[in-house]
Tab-separated table of C-alpha atoms and ligand atoms in Angstrom:
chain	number	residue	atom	x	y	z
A	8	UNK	CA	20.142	-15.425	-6.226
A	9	UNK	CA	19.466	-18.601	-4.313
A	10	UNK	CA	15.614	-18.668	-2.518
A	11	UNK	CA	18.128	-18.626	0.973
A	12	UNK	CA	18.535	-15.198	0.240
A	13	UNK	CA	16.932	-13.140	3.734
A	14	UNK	CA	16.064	-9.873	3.355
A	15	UNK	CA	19.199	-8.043	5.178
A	16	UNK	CA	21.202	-10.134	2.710
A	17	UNK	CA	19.361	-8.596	-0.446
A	18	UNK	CA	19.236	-4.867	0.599
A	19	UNK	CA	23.415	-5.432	1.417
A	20	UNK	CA	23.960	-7.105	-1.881
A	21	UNK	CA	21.457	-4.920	-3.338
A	22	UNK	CA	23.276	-1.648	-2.602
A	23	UNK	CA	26.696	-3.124	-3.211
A	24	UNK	CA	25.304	-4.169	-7.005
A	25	UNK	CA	23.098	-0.286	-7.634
A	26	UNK	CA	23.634	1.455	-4.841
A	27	UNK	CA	19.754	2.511	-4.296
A	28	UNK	CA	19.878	1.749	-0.494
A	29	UNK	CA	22.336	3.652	1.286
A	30	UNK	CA	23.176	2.090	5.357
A	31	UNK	CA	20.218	4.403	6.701
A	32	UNK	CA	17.642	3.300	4.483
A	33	UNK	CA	18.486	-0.256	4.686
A	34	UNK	CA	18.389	0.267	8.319
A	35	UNK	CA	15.030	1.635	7.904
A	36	UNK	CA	13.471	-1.116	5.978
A	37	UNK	CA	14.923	-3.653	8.148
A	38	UNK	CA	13.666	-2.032	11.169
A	39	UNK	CA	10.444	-1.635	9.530
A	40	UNK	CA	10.379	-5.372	8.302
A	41	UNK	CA	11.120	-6.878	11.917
A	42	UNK	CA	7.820	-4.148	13.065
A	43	UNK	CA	5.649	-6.240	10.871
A	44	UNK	CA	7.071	-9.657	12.323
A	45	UNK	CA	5.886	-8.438	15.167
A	46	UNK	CA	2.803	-7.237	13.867
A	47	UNK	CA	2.158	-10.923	12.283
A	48	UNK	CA	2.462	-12.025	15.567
A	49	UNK	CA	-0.545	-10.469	17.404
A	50	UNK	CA	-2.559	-10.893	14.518
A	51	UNK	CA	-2.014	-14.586	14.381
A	52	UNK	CA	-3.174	-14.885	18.145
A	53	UNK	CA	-6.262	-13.949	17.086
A	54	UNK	CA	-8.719	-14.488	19.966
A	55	UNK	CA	-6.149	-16.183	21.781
A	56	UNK	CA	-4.649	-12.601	22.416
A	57	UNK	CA	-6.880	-9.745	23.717
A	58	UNK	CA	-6.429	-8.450	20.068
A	59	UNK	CA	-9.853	-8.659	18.739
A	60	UNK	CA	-12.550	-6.093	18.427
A	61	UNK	CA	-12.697	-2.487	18.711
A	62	UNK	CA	-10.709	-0.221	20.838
A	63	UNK	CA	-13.429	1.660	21.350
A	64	UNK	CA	-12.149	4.654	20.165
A	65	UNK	CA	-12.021	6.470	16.337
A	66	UNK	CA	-8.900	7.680	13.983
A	67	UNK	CA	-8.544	10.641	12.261
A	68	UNK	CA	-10.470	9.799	9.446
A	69	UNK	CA	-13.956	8.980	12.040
A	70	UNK	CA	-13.553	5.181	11.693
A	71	UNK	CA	-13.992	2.912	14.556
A	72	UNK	CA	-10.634	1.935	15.255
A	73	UNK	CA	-9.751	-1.938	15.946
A	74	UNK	CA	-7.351	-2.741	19.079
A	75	UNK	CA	-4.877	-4.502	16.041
A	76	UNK	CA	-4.745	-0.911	14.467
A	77	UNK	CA	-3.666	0.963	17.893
A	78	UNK	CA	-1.321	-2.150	18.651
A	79	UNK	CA	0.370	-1.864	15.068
A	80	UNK	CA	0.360	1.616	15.093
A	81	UNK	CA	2.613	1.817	18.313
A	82	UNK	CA	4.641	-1.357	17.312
A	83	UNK	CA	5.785	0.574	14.303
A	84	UNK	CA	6.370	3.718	16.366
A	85	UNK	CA	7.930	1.982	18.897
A	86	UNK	CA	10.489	0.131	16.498
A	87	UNK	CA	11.421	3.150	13.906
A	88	UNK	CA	11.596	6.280	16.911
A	89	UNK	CA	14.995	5.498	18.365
A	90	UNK	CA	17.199	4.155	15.259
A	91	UNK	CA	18.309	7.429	14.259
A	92	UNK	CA	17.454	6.821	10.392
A	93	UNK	CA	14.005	9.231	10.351
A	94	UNK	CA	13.132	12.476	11.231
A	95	UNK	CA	8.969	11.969	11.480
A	96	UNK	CA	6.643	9.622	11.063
A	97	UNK	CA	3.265	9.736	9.648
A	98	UNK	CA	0.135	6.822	10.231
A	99	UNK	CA	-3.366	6.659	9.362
A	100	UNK	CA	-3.906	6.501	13.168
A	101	UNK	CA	-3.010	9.650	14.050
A	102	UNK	CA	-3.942	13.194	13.096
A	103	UNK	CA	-0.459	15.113	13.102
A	104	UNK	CA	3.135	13.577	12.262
A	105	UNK	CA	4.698	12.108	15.461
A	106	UNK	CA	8.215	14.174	15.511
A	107	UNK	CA	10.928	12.222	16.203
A	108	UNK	CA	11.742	12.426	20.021
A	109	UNK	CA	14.791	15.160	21.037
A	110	UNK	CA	16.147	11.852	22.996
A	111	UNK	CA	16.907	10.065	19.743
A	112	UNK	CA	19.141	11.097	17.382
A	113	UNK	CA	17.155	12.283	13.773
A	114	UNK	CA	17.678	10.606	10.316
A	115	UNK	CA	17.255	11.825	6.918
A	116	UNK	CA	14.140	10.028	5.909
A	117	UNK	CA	9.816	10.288	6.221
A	118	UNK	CA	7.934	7.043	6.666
A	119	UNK	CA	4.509	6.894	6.021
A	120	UNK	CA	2.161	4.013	6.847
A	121	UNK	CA	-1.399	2.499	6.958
A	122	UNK	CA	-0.306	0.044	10.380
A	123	UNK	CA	-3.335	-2.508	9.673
A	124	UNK	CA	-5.186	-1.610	6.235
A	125	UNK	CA	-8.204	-3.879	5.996
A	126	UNK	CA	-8.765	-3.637	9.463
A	127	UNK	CA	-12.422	-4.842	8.962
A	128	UNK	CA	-11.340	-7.971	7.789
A	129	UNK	CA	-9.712	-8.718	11.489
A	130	UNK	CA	-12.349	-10.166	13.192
A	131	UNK	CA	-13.480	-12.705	10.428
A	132	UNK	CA	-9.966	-13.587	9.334
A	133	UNK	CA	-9.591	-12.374	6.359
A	134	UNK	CA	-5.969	-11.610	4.802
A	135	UNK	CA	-5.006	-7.893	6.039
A	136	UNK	CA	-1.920	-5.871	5.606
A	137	UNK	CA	0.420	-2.989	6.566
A	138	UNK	CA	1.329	-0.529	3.792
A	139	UNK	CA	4.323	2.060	4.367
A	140	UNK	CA	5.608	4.549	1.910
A	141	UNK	CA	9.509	6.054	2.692
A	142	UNK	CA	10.435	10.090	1.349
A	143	UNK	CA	13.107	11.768	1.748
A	144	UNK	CA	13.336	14.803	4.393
A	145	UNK	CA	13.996	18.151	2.843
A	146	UNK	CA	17.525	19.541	2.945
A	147	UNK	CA	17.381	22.114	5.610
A	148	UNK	CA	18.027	22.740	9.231
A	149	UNK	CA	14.543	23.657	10.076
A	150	UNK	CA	12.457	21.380	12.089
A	151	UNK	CA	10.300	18.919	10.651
A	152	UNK	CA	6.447	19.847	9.980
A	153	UNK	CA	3.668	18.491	8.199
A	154	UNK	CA	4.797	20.117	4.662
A	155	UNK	CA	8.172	18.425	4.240
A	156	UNK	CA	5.670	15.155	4.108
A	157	UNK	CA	3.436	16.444	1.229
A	158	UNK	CA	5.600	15.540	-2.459
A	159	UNK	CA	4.379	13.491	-4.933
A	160	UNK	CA	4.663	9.826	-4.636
A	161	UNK	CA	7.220	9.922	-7.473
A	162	UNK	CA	9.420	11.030	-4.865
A	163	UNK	CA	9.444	8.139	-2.925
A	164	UNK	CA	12.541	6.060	-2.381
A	165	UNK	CA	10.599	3.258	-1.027
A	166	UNK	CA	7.505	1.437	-0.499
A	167	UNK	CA	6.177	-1.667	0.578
A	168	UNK	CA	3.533	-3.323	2.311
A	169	UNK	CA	3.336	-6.920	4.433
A	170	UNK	CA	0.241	-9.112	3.904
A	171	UNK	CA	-0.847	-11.113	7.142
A	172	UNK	CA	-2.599	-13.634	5.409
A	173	UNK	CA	-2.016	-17.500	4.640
A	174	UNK	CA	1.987	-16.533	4.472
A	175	UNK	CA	3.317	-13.645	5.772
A	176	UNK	CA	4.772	-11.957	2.653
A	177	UNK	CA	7.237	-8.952	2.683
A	178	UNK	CA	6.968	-7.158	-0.758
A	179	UNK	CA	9.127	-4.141	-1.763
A	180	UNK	CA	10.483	-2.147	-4.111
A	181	UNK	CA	13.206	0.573	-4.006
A	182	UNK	CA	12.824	1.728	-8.074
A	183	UNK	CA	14.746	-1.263	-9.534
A	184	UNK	CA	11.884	-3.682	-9.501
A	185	UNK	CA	9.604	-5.684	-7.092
A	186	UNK	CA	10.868	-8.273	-4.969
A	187	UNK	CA	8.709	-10.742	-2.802
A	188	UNK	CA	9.815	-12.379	0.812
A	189	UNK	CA	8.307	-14.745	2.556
A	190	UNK	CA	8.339	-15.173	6.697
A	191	UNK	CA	10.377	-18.352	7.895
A	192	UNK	CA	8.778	-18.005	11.433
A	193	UNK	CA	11.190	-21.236	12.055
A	194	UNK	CA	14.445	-18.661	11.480
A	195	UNK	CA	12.527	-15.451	12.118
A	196	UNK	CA	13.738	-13.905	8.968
A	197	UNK	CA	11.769	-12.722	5.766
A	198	UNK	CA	13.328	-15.001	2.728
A	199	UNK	CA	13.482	-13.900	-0.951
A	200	UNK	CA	10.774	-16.130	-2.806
A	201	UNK	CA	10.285	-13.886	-5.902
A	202	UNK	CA	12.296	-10.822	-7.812
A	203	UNK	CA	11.707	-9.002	-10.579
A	204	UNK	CA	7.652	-8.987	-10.582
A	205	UNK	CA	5.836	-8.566	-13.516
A	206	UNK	CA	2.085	-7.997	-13.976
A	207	UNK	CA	0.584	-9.353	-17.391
A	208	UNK	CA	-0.643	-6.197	-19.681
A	209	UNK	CA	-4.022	-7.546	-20.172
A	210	UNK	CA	-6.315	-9.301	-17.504
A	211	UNK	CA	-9.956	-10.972	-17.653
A	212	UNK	CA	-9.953	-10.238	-13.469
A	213	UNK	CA	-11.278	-6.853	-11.865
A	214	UNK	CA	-12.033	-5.876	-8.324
A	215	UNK	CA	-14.630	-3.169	-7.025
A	216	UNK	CA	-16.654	-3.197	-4.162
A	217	UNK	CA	-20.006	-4.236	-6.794
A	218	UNK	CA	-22.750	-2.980	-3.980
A	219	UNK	CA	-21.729	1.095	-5.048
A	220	UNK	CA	-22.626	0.545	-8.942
A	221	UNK	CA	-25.381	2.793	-9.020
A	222	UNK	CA	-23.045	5.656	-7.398
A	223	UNK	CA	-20.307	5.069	-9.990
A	224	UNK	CA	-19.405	7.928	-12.840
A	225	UNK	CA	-20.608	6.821	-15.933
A	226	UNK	CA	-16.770	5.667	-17.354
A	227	UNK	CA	-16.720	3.349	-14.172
A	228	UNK	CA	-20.355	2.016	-15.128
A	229	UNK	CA	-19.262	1.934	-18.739
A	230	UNK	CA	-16.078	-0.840	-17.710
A	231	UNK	CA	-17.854	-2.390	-15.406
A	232	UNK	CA	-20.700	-3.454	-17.993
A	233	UNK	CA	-18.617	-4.254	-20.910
A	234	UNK	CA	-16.693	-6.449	-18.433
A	235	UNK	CA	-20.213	-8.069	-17.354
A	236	UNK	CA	-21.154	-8.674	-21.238
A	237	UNK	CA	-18.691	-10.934	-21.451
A	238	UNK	CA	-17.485	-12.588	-24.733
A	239	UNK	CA	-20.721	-11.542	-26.304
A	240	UNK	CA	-20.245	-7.944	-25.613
A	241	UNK	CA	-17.535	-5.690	-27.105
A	242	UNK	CA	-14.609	-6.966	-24.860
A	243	UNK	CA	-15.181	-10.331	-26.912
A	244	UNK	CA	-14.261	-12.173	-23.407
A	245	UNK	CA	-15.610	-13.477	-20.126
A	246	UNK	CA	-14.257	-11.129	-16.721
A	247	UNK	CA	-13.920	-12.820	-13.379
A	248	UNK	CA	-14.739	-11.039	-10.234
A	249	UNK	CA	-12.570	-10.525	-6.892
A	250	UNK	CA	-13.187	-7.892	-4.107
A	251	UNK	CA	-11.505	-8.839	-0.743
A	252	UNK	CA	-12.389	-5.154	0.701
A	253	UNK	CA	-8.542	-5.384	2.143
A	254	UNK	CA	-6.428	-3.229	-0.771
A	255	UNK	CA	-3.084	-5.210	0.779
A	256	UNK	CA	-4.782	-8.554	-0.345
A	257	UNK	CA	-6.378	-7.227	-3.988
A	258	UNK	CA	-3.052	-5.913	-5.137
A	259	UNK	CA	-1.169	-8.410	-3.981
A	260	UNK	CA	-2.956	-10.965	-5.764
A	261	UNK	CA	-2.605	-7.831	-8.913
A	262	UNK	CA	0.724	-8.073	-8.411
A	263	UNK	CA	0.571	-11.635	-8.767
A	264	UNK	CA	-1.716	-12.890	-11.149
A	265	UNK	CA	-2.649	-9.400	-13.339
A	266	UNK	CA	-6.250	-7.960	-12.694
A	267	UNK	CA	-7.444	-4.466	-12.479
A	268	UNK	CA	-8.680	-2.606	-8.862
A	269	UNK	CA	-10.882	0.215	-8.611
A	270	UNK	CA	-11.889	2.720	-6.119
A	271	UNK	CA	-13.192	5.293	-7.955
A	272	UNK	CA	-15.153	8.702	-6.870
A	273	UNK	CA	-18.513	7.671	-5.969
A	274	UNK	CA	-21.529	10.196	-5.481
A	275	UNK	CA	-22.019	9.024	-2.247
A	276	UNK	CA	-19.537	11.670	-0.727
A	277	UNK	CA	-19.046	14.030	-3.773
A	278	UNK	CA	-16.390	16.169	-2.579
A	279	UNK	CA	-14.323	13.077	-1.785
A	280	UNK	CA	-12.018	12.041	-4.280
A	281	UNK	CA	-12.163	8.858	-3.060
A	282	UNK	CA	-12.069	6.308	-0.173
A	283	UNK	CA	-8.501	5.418	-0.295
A	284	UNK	CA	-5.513	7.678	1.065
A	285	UNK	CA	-2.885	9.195	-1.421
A	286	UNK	CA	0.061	9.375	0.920
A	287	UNK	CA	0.293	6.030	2.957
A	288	UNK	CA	-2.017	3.842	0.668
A	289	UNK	CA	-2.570	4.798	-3.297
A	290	UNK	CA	0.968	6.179	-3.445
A	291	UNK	CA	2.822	3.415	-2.404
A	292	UNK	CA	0.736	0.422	-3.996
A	293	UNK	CA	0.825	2.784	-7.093
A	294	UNK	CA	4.855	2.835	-7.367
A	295	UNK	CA	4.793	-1.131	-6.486
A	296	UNK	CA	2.571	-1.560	-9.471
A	297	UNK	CA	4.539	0.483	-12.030
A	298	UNK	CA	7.266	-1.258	-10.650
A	299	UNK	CA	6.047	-4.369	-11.868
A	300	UNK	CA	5.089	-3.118	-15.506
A	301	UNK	CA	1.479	-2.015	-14.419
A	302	UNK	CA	-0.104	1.144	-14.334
A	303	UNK	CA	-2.043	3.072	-11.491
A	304	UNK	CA	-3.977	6.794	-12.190
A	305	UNK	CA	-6.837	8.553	-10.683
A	306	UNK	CA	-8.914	8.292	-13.867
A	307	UNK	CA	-7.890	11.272	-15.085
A	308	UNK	CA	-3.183	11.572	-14.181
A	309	UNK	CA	-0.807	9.344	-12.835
A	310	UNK	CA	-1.343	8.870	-9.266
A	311	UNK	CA	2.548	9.199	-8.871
A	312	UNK	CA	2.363	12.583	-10.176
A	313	UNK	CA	-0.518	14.559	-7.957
A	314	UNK	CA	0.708	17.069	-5.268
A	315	UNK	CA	-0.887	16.880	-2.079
A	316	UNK	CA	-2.277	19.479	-0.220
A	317	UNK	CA	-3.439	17.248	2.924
A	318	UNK	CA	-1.606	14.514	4.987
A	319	UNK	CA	-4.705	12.433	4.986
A	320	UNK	CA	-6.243	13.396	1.777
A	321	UNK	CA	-7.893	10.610	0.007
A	322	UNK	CA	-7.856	9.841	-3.525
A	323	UNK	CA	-9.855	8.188	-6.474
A	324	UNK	CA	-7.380	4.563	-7.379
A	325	UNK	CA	-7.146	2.425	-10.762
A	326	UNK	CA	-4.347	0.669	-10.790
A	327	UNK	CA	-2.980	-2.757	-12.277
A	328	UNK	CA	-2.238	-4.245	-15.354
A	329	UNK	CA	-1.773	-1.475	-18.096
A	330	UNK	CA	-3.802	-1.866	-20.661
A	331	UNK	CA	-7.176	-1.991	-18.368
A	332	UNK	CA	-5.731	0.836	-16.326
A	333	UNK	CA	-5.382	2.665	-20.012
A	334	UNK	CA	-8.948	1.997	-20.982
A	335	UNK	CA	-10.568	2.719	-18.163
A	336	UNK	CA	-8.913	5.936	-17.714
A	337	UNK	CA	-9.519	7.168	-21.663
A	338	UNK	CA	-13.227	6.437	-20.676
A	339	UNK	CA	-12.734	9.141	-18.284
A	340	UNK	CA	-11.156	11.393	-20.635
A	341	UNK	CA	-13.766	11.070	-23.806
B	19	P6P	P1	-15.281	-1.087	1.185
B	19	P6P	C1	-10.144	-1.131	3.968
B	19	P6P	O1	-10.999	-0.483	4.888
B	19	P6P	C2	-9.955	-0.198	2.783
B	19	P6P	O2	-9.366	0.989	3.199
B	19	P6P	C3	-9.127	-0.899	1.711
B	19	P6P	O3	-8.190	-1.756	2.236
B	19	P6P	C4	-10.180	-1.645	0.899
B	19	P6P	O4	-9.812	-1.814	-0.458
B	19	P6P	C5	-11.405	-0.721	1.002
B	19	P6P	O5	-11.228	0.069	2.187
B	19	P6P	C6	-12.692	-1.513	1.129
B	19	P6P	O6	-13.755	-0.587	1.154
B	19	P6P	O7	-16.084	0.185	0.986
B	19	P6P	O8	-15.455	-2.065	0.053
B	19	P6P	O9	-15.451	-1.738	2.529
C-alpha cells in the first residue's frame, strides 16, 4: 500500500481484503483515533493551555490524578458514548464502567482504556500515551455490568495505543499484524507509515525501573545481573539500558527496535501482582507484542491467557522480544 494510505482507508480496505473489522468496529476505532487527535492537541499546549499539573483530585487506584488524565478521560467518553457501536466503557479514571447512556443507541462492543498512561511524565515533557483495549459484549439481552468486561485478553478484537511524543503515532492491531500511523496535523488524518511489525527474537536492550533491584524476586535479580556482566559474564554480550517510566513510550520503542520490559512483582507491596493493570494496559500491549512476533507473560503464563477477577486488577508484565521474554520467564519456573 502506498504511505498515502489514512487510517479510514486501511480499516475499509482492510475488511474488504479479511474481513476482521466489521462497519461497527471500524467505526469504533475511527472514533477512538479522532479522541486521541484531540487528545494530542491539549497535550501539545502544554503550559500554553491550563493543562498542566494536578487536578487535585485521586483515581481509583489512589494516584494523584493530572488535569490531562480527567481531560482525556472525558474526551474519550465524550467521543465513543453517542456512536451507537459500544455498550460500556471502562478507564483507569474511574471506579465502575460508565454504561452507555439510555439516550444513545447501544453497540456490540467493550472498550477499555488507560486515557493518559505515563501521566507523570506530563509536566516535564516526556513522551506519554493512551492505551485502549476493544472486547466483545456477551450475547444476551441483559444489561451490561462489570462481569461481561472480565475475559482474557485473548479475547480481544482490538487494541492499540497513541504515543504523544515527538510524532503522534497511531499503532494497532486487529489479529492480522501491527500496523503504525503517523498524525499529518496538516490534513488531520493518521497516515499508514509502517505494516506488518516485527520485533527481532533476541535483543542486547532491557527496561526496568533499576531503583527497585533490591525488591526484585530472585529470577528478576538473576536477568538483571547476567545482563549487567556483560560480554564477560554468561550472556557473552554487552546490554544497554532504557526506562522512560511511560509503558506507551518503552514498548513502542520494543515494538520498534526489539528490547525486553519488565514490571515484575516487587516486595514492596507483596500482595500486588504488580504495578501495571491487566485489562486496559498489560493486555493490550501484550496482544500488540505477539502481534509483532514477541512474547509477553507474567513470569510464570501468558498474559493473554489469565482470567480476571477485578476490573482494575494489576498484574506482574515481561513482554518483548521472545527469546528474553522465554528466559526470563524459565528463571521463574526453575
Ligand atoms: P515507575 C506510568 O505511571 C506507569 O503506569 C507506566 O506507564 C510505567 O511503565 C510505570 O508506571 C512507571 O513506574 O514505578 O517506574 O514510576
Amino acid at each position: 500500500m502506498s504511505s498515502h494510505v489514512s487510517l479510514s482507508r486501511y480499516l475499509v480496505e482492510e475488511q474488504r481484503l479479511h474481513g476482521k473489522i466489521p462497519a461497527q468496529l471500524r467505526l469504533l476505532l475511527e472514533v477512538v483515533a479522532r479522541a486521541c487527535k484531540g487528545i494530542s492537541h491539549a497535550v501539545n499546549k502544554g503550559a500554553l493551555g491550563d493543562v498542566m499539573g494536578s487536578a487535585g483530585s485521586e483515581n481509583v487506584q489512589g494516584e494523584v490524578q493530572k488535569k490531562l488524565d480527567i481531560i482525556a478521560n472525558e474526551v474519550l467518553i465524550e467521543a465513543n458514548e453517542w456512536g451507537g457501536h459500544l455498550a460500556a466503557m471502562a478507564s483507569e479514571e474511574m471506579d465502575s464502567i460508565y454504561v452507555v447512556p439510555n439516550r444513545y443507541p447501544q453497540g456490540e462492543y467493550l472498550l477499555l482504556f488507560d486515557p493518559l498512561d505515563g501521566s507523570s511524565n506530563i509536566d516535564v515533557n516526556v513522551s506519554i500515551g493512551t492505551i485502549f483495549s476493544v472486547l466483545q459484549k456477551p450475547d444476551g439481552n441483559s444489561a451490561v455490568t462489570e462481569k461481561d468486561f472480565l475475559q482474557a485478553g485473548a479475547k480481544q478484537v482490538a487494541a492499540g495505543y497513541c504515543v504523544y511524543g515527538p510524532q503522534t503515532m497511531l499503532v494497532l492491531t486487529v489479529g492480522d499484524g501491527v500496523v503504525m500511523f503517523t498524525l499529518d496535523r496538516e490534513q488531520g488524518s493518521f497516515v499508514l507509515t509502517q505494516e506488518k511489525v516485527q520485533i527481532p527474537e533476541d535483543t542486547q536492550e532491557f527496561a526496568i525501573n533499576m531503583s527497585n533491584m533490591r525488591h526484585w524476586a530472585a529470577p528478576v535479580k538473576r536477568y538483571v545481573d547476567e545482563c549487567l556482566q556483560g560480554q564477560e559474564g554468561v550472556r557473552g554480550k554487552n546490554f544497554n539500558m532504557r526506562w522512560i517510566a511511560s509503558m506507551v513510550a518503552d514498548v513502542h520503542r520494543i515494538l520498534m527496535r526489539g528490547g525486553i520490559f519488565m514490571y515484575p512483582w516487587d516486595q514492596r507491596e507483596p500482595n500486588k501482582p504488580g504495578k501495571l493493570r491487566l485489562m486496559y494496559e498489560a493486555n493490550p500491549m501484550s496482544w500488540l507484542i505477539e502481534q509483532a512476533g514477541g512474547a509477553a507473560t507474567n513470569g510464570h503464563e501468558r498474559i493473554l491467557n489469565i482470567q480476571p477477577a477485578q476490573l482494575h486488577e494489576r498484574v506482574s508484565v515481561i513482554l518483548g522480544s521472545k527469546n528474553e521474554v522465554e528466559r526470563v520467564t524459565t528463571y521463574h519456573r526453575s
